[in-house]
Amino acid sequence: MAKCIATGVAGLSIEDSPQAAAPPIYEFDLALARVKAARAAIDKAGGDVVFTARTEGFIRGRPDIDETIRRLKAFADAGADCLYSPGIKTREQIEATVKAVGGKAINFLNSGSFGAWTTNDLADLGVRRISVGGSLARVAMHAFIKTATEIAKDGKFDGFTGLISNPELNKFFAEDRKKRSS
């Protein structure tokens, strides 16, 4: 962690999943020990980073809201700045996680159309950080596959209708670059 912090990163995340088939998530005590160790390493390094602790039961085949809340509370108490439980989707789940962490930031993964949430809706529920995961890449790949399939099967180029032009795209990126440099 110290090497990461030395690079000037804005944030670090620790997950309670080993990213392997078994076990899907670490046992509670090990997961909590990892969060405590990460907090201690961040504090020792003296970095000004946002520390996010994740509990991944909902995306690792253990969708138990009570266990998720138990872990989020413990991770918040252990010093996580932001709490994240990817895979929660309902209003009740979001509200329960926000309430559980006593005012600390909650991150919500919006990787689909879950009741047509808006950023304002999520903010009103108490969400302070929104992730989209790989969704924007999947949107682009979906359009690519749909259009390429249409060309290959039907010989049509209808997928190009309304496509942004190269000059418009260049203008967008130039304006964005100008905003960020000022």
mmCIF file of C-alpha atoms in Angstrom:
data_model
loop_
_atom_site.group_PDB
_atom_site.id
_atom_site.type_symbol
_atom_site.label_atom_id
_atom_site.label_comp_id
_atom_site.label_asym_id
_atom_site.label_seq_id
_atom_site.Cartn_x
_atom_site.Cartn_y
_atom_site.Cartn_z
ATOM 1 C CA MET A 1 0.000 0.000 0.000
ATOM 2 C CA ALA A 2 2.811 2.396 0.789
ATOM 3 C CA LYS A 3 4.113 2.163 -2.786
ATOM 4 C CA CYS A 4 0.648 2.895 -4.155
ATOM 5 C CA ILE A 5 0.203 5.864 -1.842
ATOM 6 C CA ALA A 6 3.627 7.198 -2.848
ATOM 7 C CA THR A 7 2.417 7.412 -6.461
ATOM 8 C CA GLY A 8 -0.251 9.906 -5.433
ATOM 9 C CA VAL A 9 -3.295 7.686 -5.893
ATOM 10 C CA ALA A 10 -6.600 9.193 -4.827
ATOM 11 C CA GLY A 11 -8.013 6.013 -3.370
ATOM 12 C CA LEU A 12 -7.474 2.376 -2.486
ATOM 13 C CA SER A 13 -9.905 -0.481 -2.134
ATOM 14 C CA ILE A 14 -9.820 -3.780 -0.253
ATOM 15 C CA GLU A 15 -12.286 -6.564 -0.994
ATOM 16 C CA ASP A 16 -13.512 -9.436 1.154
ATOM 17 C CA SER A 17 -13.293 -11.871 -1.751
ATOM 18 C CA PRO A 18 -10.197 -13.833 -2.765
ATOM 19 C CA GLN A 19 -11.356 -13.687 -6.427
ATOM 20 C CA ALA A 20 -11.343 -17.496 -6.524
ATOM 21 C CA ALA A 21 -14.148 -20.007 -6.710
ATOM 22 C CA ALA A 22 -13.718 -21.119 -3.115
ATOM 23 C CA PRO A 23 -14.276 -19.567 -0.735
ATOM 24 C CA PRO A 24 -16.443 -16.933 -2.428
ATOM 25 C CA ILE A 25 -15.729 -14.466 0.386
ATOM 26 C CA TYR A 26 -13.293 -14.487 3.288
ATOM 27 C CA GLU A 27 -14.536 -15.482 6.707
ATOM 28 C CA PHE A 28 -15.627 -12.458 8.733
ATOM 29 C CA ASP A 29 -12.600 -12.241 11.035
ATOM 30 C CA LEU A 30 -10.104 -12.485 8.169
ATOM 31 C CA ALA A 31 -12.012 -9.923 6.110
ATOM 32 C CA LEU A 32 -12.044 -7.514 9.050
ATOM 33 C CA ALA A 33 -8.339 -8.090 9.767
ATOM 34 C CA ARG A 34 -7.536 -7.212 6.140
ATOM 35 C CA VAL A 35 -9.496 -3.942 6.421
ATOM 36 C CA LYS A 36 -7.737 -3.056 9.692
ATOM 37 C CA ALA A 37 -4.335 -3.836 8.169
ATOM 38 C CA ALA A 38 -5.093 -1.687 5.133
ATOM 39 C CA ARG A 39 -6.190 1.234 7.343
ATOM 40 C CA ALA A 40 -3.016 0.921 9.417
ATOM 41 C CA ALA A 41 -0.831 0.848 6.302
ATOM 42 C CA ILE A 42 -2.551 3.936 4.897
ATOM 43 C CA ASP A 43 -2.172 5.797 8.180
ATOM 44 C CA LYS A 44 1.496 4.785 8.487
ATOM 45 C CA ALA A 45 2.247 5.934 4.940
ATOM 46 C CA GLY A 46 0.588 9.263 5.658
ATOM 47 C CA GLY A 47 -1.246 9.388 2.382
ATOM 48 C CA ASP A 48 -4.342 11.428 1.797
ATOM 49 C CA VAL A 49 -6.348 8.699 0.095
ATOM 50 C CA VAL A 50 -9.945 7.545 0.259
ATOM 51 C CA PHE A 51 -10.030 4.024 1.649
ATOM 52 C CA THR A 52 -12.908 1.914 0.358
ATOM 53 C CA ALA A 53 -13.821 -1.423 1.932
ATOM 54 C CA ARG A 54 -15.934 -3.790 -0.132
ATOM 55 C CA THR A 55 -18.097 -6.730 0.832
ATOM 56 C CA GLU A 56 -18.886 -8.842 -2.194
ATOM 57 C CA GLY A 57 -21.467 -11.377 -1.057
ATOM 58 C CA PHE A 58 -24.079 -10.159 -3.531
ATOM 59 C CA ILE A 59 -21.789 -10.700 -6.517
ATOM 60 C CA ARG A 60 -20.149 -13.888 -5.197
ATOM 61 C CA GLY A 61 -23.251 -16.002 -4.641
ATOM 62 C CA ARG A 62 -23.944 -14.988 -1.030
ATOM 63 C CA PRO A 63 -26.653 -12.328 -1.273
ATOM 64 C CA ASP A 64 -27.371 -11.944 2.444
ATOM 65 C CA ILE A 65 -28.256 -8.363 3.382
ATOM 66 C CA ASP A 66 -27.819 -9.013 7.113
ATOM 67 C CA GLU A 67 -24.279 -10.342 6.626
ATOM 68 C CA THR A 68 -23.539 -7.485 4.219
ATOM 69 C CA ILE A 69 -24.624 -4.933 6.828
ATOM 70 C CA ARG A 70 -22.643 -6.724 9.550
ATOM 71 C CA ARG A 71 -19.516 -6.462 7.414
ATOM 72 C CA LEU A 72 -20.119 -2.861 6.351
ATOM 73 C CA LYS A 73 -20.570 -1.772 9.985
ATOM 74 C CA ALA A 74 -17.384 -3.550 11.041
ATOM 75 C CA PHE A 75 -15.438 -2.128 8.089
ATOM 76 C CA ALA A 76 -16.706 1.379 8.885
ATOM 77 C CA ASP A 77 -15.690 0.963 12.527
ATOM 78 C CA ALA A 78 -12.257 -0.268 11.364
ATOM 79 C CA GLY A 79 -11.639 2.998 9.537
ATOM 80 C CA ALA A 80 -12.909 2.628 5.991
ATOM 81 C CA ASP A 81 -13.864 6.000 4.511
ATOM 82 C CA CYS A 82 -16.230 4.561 1.930
ATOM 83 C CA LEU A 83 -18.236 1.334 2.061
ATOM 84 C CA TYR A 84 -19.162 -0.669 -1.009
ATOM 85 C CA SER A 85 -21.398 -3.686 -1.478
ATOM 86 C CA PRO A 86 -21.588 -4.285 -5.228
ATOM 87 C CA GLY A 87 -24.686 -6.150 -6.305
ATOM 88 C CA ILE A 88 -27.269 -4.553 -4.043
ATOM 89 C CA LYS A 89 -30.072 -3.231 -6.226
ATOM 90 C CA THR A 90 -33.242 -2.397 -4.341
ATOM 91 C CA ARG A 91 -34.241 0.755 -2.541
ATOM 92 C CA GLU A 92 -34.510 -1.225 0.696
ATOM 93 C CA GLN A 93 -30.994 -2.641 0.342
ATOM 94 C CA ILE A 94 -29.510 0.770 -0.447
ATOM 95 C CA GLU A 95 -31.318 2.457 2.440
ATOM 96 C CA ALA A 96 -30.271 -0.315 4.851
ATOM 97 C CA THR A 97 -26.597 -0.003 3.929
ATOM 98 C CA VAL A 98 -26.629 3.789 4.165
ATOM 99 C CA LYS A 99 -28.281 3.631 7.597
ATOM 100 C CA ALA A 100 -25.883 0.935 8.796
ATOM 101 C CA VAL A 101 -22.670 2.911 8.321
ATOM 102 C CA GLY A 102 -23.664 6.008 10.264
ATOM 103 C CA GLY A 103 -22.972 8.736 7.752
ATOM 104 C CA LYS A 104 -19.909 7.295 6.029
ATOM 105 C CA ALA A 105 -19.923 7.304 2.249
ATOM 106 C CA ILE A 106 -21.687 4.475 0.440
ATOM 107 C CA ASN A 107 -20.671 3.473 -3.077
ATOM 108 C CA PHE A 108 -23.361 2.037 -5.373
ATOM 109 C CA LEU A 109 -22.595 -0.062 -8.435
ATOM 110 C CA ASN A 110 -25.064 0.829 -11.161
ATOM 111 C CA SER A 111 -24.254 -1.784 -13.772
ATOM 112 C CA GLY A 112 -27.725 -2.018 -15.258
ATOM 113 C CA SER A 113 -31.111 -0.402 -15.337
ATOM 114 C CA PHE A 114 -32.295 -1.093 -11.794
ATOM 115 C CA GLY A 115 -35.577 0.747 -11.609
ATOM 116 C CA ALA A 116 -34.255 3.605 -13.739
ATOM 117 C CA TRP A 117 -32.281 5.238 -10.902
ATOM 118 C CA THR A 118 -30.967 8.708 -11.549
ATOM 119 C CA THR A 119 -27.921 10.189 -9.850
ATOM 120 C CA ASN A 120 -30.287 12.442 -7.885
ATOM 121 C CA ASP A 121 -32.384 9.449 -6.766
ATOM 122 C CA LEU A 122 -29.282 7.699 -5.476
ATOM 123 C CA ALA A 123 -28.028 10.860 -3.757
ATOM 124 C CA ASP A 124 -31.426 11.274 -2.089
ATOM 125 C CA LEU A 125 -31.060 7.723 -0.733
ATOM 126 C CA GLY A 126 -27.688 8.678 0.765
ATOM 127 C CA VAL A 127 -25.338 7.244 -1.860
ATOM 128 C CA ARG A 128 -22.186 9.378 -2.117
ATOM 129 C CA ARG A 129 -20.249 7.556 -4.824
ATOM 130 C CA ILE A 130 -21.542 5.788 -7.939
ATOM 131 C CA SER A 131 -19.599 3.260 -9.964
ATOM 132 C CA VAL A 132 -20.614 1.961 -13.365
ATOM 133 C CA GLY A 133 -18.091 -0.862 -13.535
ATOM 134 C CA GLY A 134 -17.615 -2.063 -17.095
ATOM 135 C CA SER A 135 -21.070 -0.909 -18.190
ATOM 136 C CA LEU A 136 -19.911 1.884 -20.498
ATOM 137 C CA ALA A 137 -17.542 -0.536 -22.238
ATOM 138 C CA ARG A 138 -20.409 -3.028 -22.589
ATOM 139 C CA VAL A 139 -22.617 -0.314 -24.097
ATOM 140 C CA ALA A 140 -19.939 0.351 -26.709
ATOM 141 C CA MET A 141 -19.386 -3.360 -27.367
ATOM 142 C CA HIS A 142 -23.145 -3.950 -27.632
ATOM 143 C CA ALA A 143 -23.416 -1.249 -30.294
ATOM 144 C CA PHE A 144 -20.377 -2.652 -32.097
ATOM 145 C CA ILE A 145 -21.730 -6.234 -32.152
ATOM 146 C CA LYS A 146 -25.231 -5.133 -33.159
ATOM 147 C CA THR A 147 -23.949 -2.971 -36.020
ATOM 148 C CA ALA A 148 -21.322 -5.469 -37.214
ATOM 149 C CA THR A 149 -23.912 -8.264 -37.183
ATOM 150 C CA GLU A 150 -26.329 -6.104 -39.151
ATOM 151 C CA ILE A 151 -23.662 -5.406 -41.775
ATOM 152 C CA ALA A 152 -22.653 -9.077 -42.014
ATOM 153 C CA LYS A 153 -26.206 -10.502 -42.106
ATOM 154 C CA ASP A 154 -28.215 -7.837 -43.902
ATOM 155 C CA GLY A 155 -25.570 -5.751 -45.670
ATOM 156 C CA LYS A 156 -27.075 -2.643 -44.029
ATOM 157 C CA PHE A 157 -25.351 0.233 -42.279
ATOM 158 C CA ASP A 158 -28.351 1.490 -40.268
ATOM 159 C CA GLY A 159 -26.314 1.227 -37.064
ATOM 160 C CA PHE A 160 -24.334 4.267 -38.243
ATOM 161 C CA THR A 161 -27.449 6.500 -38.119
ATOM 162 C CA GLY A 162 -26.928 9.421 -35.757
ATOM 163 C CA LEU A 163 -23.254 8.564 -35.292
ATOM 164 C CA ILE A 164 -21.056 11.373 -33.977
ATOM 165 C CA SER A 165 -18.779 12.774 -36.680
ATOM 166 C CA ASN A 166 -15.005 12.880 -36.369
ATOM 167 C CA PRO A 167 -14.966 16.711 -36.125
ATOM 168 C CA GLU A 168 -17.627 16.584 -33.371
ATOM 169 C CA LEU A 169 -15.659 13.942 -31.503
ATOM 170 C CA ASN A 170 -12.426 15.929 -31.804
ATOM 171 C CA LYS A 171 -14.227 19.057 -30.580
ATOM 172 C CA PHE A 172 -15.629 17.185 -27.573
ATOM 173 C CA PHE A 173 -12.216 15.923 -26.508
ATOM 174 C CA ALA A 174 -10.520 19.269 -27.158
ATOM 175 C CA GLU A 175 -13.094 21.084 -24.993
ATOM 176 C CA ASP A 176 -12.777 18.486 -22.267
ATOM 177 C CA ARG A 177 -8.970 18.735 -22.313
ATOM 178 C CA LYS A 178 -9.220 22.536 -22.128
ATOM 179 C CA LYS A 179 -11.559 22.355 -19.103
ATOM 180 C CA ARG A 180 -9.264 19.997 -17.248
ATOM 181 C CA SER A 181 -6.126 22.037 -17.907
ATOM 182 C CA SER A 182 -7.571 25.316 -16.641
#
